[in-house]
JSON list of C-alpha atoms in Angstrom, two decimals:
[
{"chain": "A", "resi": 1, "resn": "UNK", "atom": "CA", "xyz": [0.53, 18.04, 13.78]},
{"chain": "A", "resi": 2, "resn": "UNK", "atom": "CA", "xyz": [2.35, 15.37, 15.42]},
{"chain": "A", "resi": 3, "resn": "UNK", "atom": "CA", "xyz": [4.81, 17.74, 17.20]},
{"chain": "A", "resi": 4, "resn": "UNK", "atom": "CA", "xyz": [1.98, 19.66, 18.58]},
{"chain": "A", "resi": 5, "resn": "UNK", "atom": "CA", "xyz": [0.59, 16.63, 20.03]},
{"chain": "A", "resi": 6, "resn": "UNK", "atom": "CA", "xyz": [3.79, 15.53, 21.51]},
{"chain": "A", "resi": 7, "resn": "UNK", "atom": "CA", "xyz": [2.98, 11.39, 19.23]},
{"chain": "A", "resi": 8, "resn": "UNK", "atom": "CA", "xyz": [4.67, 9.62, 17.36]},
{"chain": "A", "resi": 9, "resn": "UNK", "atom": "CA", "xyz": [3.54, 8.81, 13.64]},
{"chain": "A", "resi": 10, "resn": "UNK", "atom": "CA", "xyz": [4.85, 6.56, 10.85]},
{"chain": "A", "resi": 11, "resn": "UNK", "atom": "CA", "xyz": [3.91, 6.70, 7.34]},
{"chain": "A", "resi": 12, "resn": "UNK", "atom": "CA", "xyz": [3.79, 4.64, 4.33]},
{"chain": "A", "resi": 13, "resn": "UNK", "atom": "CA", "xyz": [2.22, 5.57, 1.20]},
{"chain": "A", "resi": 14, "resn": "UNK", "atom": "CA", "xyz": [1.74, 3.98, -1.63]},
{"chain": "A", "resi": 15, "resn": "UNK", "atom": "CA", "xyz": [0.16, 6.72, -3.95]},
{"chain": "A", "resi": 16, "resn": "UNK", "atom": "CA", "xyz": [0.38, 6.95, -7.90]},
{"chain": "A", "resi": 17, "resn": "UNK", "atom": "CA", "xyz": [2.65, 9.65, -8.32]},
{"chain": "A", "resi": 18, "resn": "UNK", "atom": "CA", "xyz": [1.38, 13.11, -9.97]},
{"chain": "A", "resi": 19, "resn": "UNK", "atom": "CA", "xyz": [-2.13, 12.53, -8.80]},
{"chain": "A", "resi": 20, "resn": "UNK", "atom": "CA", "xyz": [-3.25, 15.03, -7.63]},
{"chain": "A", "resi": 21, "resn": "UNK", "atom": "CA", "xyz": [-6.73, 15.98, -5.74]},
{"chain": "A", "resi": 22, "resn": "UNK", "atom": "CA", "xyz": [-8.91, 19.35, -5.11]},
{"chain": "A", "resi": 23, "resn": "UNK", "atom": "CA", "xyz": [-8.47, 21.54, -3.06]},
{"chain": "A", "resi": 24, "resn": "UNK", "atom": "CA", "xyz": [-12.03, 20.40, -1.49]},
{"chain": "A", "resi": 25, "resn": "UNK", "atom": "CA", "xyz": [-10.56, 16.76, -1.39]},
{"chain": "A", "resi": 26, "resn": "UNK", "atom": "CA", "xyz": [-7.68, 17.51, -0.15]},
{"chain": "A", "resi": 27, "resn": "UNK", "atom": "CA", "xyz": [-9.29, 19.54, 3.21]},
{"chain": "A", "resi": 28, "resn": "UNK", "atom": "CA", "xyz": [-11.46, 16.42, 3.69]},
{"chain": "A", "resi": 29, "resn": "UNK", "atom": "CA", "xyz": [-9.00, 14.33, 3.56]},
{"chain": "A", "resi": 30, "resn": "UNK", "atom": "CA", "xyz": [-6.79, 16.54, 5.82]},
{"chain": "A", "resi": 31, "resn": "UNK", "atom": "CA", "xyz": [-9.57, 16.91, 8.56]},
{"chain": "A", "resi": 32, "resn": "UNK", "atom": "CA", "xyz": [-10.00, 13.45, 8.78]},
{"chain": "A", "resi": 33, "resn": "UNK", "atom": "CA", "xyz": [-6.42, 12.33, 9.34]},
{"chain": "A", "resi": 34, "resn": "UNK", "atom": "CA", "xyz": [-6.92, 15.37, 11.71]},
{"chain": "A", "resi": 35, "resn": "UNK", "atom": "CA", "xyz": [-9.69, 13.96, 13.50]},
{"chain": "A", "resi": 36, "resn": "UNK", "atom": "CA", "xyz": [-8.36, 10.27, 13.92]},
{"chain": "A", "resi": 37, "resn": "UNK", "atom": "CA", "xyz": [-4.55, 11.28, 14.79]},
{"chain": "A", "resi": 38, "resn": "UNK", "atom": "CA", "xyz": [-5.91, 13.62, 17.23]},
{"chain": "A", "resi": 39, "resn": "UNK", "atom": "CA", "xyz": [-8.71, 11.28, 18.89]},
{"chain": "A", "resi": 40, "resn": "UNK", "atom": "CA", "xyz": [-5.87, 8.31, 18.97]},
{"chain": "A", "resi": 41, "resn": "UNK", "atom": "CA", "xyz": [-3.79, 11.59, 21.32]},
{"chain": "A", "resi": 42, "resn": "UNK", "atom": "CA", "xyz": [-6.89, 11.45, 22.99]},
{"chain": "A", "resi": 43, "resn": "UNK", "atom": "CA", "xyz": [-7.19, 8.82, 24.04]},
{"chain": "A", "resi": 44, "resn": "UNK", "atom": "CA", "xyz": [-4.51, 6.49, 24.45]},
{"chain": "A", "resi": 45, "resn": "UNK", "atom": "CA", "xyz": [-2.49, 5.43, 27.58]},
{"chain": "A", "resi": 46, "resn": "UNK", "atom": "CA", "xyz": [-2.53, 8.45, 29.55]},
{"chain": "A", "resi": 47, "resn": "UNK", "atom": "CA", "xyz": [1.22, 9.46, 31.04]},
{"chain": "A", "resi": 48, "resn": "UNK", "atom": "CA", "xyz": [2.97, 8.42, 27.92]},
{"chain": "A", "resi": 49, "resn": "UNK", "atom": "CA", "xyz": [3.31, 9.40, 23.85]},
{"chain": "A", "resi": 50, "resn": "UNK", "atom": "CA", "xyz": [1.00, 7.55, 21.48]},
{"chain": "A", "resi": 51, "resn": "UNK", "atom": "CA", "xyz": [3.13, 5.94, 18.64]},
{"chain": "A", "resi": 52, "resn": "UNK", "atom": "CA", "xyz": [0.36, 5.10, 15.32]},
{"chain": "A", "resi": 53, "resn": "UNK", "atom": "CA", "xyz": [1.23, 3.62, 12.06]},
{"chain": "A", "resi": 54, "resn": "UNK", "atom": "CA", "xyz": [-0.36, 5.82, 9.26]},
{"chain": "A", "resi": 55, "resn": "UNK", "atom": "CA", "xyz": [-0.68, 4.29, 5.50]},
{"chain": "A", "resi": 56, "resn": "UNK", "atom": "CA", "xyz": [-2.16, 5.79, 2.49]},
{"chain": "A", "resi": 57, "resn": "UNK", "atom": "CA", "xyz": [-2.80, 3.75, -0.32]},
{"chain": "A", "resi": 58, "resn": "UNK", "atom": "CA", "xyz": [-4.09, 4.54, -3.68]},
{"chain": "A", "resi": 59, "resn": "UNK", "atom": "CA", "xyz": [-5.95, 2.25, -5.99]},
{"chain": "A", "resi": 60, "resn": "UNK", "atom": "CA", "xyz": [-7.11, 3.49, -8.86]},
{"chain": "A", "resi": 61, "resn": "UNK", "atom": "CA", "xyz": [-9.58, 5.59, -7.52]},
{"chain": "A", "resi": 62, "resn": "UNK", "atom": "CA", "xyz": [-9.97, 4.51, -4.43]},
{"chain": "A", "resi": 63, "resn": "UNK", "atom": "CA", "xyz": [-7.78, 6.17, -1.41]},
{"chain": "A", "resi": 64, "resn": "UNK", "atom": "CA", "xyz": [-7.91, 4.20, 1.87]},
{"chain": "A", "resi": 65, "resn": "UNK", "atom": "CA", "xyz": [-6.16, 5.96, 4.69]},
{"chain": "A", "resi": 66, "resn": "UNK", "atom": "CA", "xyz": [-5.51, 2.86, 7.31]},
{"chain": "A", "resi": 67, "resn": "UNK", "atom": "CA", "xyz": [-4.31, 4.37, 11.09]},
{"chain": "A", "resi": 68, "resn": "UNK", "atom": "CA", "xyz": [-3.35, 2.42, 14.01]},
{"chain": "A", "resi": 69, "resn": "UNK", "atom": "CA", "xyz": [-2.35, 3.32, 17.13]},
{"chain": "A", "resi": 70, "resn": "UNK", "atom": "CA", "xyz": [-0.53, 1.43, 20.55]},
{"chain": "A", "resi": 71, "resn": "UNK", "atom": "CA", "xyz": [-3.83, 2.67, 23.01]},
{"chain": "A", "resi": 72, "resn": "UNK", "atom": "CA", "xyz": [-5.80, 0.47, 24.53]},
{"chain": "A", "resi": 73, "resn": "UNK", "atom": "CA", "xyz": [-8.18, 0.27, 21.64]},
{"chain": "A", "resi": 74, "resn": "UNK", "atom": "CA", "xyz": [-11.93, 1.22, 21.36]},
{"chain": "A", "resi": 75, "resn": "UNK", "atom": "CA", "xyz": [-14.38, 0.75, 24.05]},
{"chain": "A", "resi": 76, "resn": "UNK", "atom": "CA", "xyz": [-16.68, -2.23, 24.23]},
{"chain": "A", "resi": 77, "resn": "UNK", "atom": "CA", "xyz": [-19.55, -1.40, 21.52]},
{"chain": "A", "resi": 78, "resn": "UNK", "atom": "CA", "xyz": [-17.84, 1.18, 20.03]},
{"chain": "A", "resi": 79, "resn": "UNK", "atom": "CA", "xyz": [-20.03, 2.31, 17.13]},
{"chain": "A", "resi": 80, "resn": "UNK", "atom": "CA", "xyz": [-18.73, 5.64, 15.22]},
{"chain": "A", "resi": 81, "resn": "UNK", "atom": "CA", "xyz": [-22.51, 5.73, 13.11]},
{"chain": "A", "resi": 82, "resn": "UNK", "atom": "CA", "xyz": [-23.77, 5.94, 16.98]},
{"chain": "A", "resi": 83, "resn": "UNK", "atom": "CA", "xyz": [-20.36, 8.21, 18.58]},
{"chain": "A", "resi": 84, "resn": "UNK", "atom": "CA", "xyz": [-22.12, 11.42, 19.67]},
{"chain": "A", "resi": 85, "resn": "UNK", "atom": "CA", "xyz": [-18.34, 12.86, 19.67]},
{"chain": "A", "resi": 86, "resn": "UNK", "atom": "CA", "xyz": [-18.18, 15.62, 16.78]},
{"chain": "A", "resi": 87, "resn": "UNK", "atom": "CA", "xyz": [-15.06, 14.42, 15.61]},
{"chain": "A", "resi": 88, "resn": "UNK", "atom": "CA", "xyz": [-16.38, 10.98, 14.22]},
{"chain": "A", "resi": 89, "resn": "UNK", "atom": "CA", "xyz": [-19.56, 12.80, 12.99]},
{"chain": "A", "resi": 90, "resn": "UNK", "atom": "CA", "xyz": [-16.65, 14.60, 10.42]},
{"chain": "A", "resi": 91, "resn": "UNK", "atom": "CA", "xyz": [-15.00, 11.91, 9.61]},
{"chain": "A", "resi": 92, "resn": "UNK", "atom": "CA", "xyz": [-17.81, 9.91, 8.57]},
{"chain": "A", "resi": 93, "resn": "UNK", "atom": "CA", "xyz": [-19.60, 13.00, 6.78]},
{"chain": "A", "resi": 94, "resn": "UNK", "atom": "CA", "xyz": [-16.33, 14.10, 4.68]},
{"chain": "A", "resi": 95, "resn": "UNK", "atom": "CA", "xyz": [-16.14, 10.17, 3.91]},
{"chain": "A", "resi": 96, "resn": "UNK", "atom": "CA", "xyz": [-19.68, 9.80, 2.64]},
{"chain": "A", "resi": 97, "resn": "UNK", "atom": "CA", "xyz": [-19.31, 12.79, 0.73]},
{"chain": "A", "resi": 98, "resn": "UNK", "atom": "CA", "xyz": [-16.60, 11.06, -1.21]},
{"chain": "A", "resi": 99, "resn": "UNK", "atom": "CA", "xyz": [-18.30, 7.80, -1.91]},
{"chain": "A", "resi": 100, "resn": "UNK", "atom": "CA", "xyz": [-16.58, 6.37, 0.85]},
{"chain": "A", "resi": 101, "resn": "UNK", "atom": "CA", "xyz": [-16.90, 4.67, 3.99]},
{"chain": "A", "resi": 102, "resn": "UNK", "atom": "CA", "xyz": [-15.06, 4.52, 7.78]},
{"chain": "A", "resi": 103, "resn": "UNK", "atom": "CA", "xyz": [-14.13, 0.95, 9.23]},
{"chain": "A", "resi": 104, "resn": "UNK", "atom": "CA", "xyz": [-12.92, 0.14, 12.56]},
{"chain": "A", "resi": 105, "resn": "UNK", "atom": "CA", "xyz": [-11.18, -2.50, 14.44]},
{"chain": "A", "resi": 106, "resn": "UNK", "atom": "CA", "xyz": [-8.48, -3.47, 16.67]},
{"chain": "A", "resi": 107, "resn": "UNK", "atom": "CA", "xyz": [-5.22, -2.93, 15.20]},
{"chain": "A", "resi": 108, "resn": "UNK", "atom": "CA", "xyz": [-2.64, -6.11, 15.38]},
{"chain": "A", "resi": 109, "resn": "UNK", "atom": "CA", "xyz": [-1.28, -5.17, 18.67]},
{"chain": "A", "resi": 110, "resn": "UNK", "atom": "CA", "xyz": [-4.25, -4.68, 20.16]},
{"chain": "A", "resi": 111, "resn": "UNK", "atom": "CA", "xyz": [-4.85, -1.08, 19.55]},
{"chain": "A", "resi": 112, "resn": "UNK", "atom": "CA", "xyz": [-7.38, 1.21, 17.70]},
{"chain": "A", "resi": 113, "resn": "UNK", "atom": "CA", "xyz": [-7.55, 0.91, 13.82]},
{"chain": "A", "resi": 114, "resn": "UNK", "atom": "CA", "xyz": [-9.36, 3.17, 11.51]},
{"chain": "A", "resi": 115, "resn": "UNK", "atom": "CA", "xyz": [-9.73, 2.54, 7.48]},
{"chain": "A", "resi": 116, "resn": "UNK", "atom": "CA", "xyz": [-10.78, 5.12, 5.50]},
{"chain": "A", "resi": 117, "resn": "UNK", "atom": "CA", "xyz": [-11.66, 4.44, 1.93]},
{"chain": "A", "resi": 118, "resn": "UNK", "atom": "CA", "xyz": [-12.78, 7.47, -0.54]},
{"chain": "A", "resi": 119, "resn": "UNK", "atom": "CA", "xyz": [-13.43, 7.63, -3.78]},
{"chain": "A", "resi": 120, "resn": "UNK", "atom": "CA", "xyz": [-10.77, 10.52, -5.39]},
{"chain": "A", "resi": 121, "resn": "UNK", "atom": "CA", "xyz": [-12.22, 13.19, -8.32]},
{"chain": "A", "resi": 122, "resn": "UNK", "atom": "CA", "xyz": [-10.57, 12.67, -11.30]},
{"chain": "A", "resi": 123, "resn": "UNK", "atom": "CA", "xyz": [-7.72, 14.54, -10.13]},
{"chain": "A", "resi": 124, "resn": "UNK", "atom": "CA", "xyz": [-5.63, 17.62, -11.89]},
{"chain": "A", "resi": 125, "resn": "UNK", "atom": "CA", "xyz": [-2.47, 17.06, -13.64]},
{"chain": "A", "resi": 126, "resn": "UNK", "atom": "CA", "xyz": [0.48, 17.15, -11.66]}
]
């Protein structure tokens, strides 16, 4: 995905190894990360290639999916229960769906930051 949007995306996980999740889960998950890579494309500095920072970290449980990006950062009042855009809409539906919740903030360089935490199924057996 981040070929075809001509970015730039590090990762870092920090998952138990052979959990694994649905197949349900899993294209949640994968439409989110979907959704926030490609609105950080979007809309960061126009004229040059978005670089984001992309951890997923397992607790337990609990999956939180942290992305941050080098744009500008989110427009004054920026409220995604309130974003009419039908990206955020997904993101926050596939989250709720999993127990789970969407937080937002500046990132420590100034940019966007997005936290995702879900709540995982019990998982299948690796």
């Amino acid at each position: 995905m981040a070929q075809a949007l001509n970015v730039r995306v590090s990762t870092h996980d920090r998952l138990d190894e052979g959990h694994r999740v649905s197949p349900g889960q899993a294209a949640a998950i994968g439409q989110i990360l979907a959704e926030l890579i490609g609105n950080a494309a979007k809309h960061g500095h126009p004229g040059h290639h978005p670089s984001m920072e992309l951890t997923l970290e397992q607790q337990g449980r609990q999956l939180r999916l942290s992305l941050v990006d080098d744009g500008p950062g989110q427009p004054e009042g920026f409220d995604p229960d309130h974003s009419s855009g039908l990206g955020m809409q997904i993101c926050l539906i596939y989250a709720r769906q999993m127990d789970g919740r969407l937080d937002h903030g500046a990132g420590p360089e100034g940019g966007a930051r997005f936290d995702v935490t879900l709540r995982l199924d019990d998982g299948i057996a690796a």
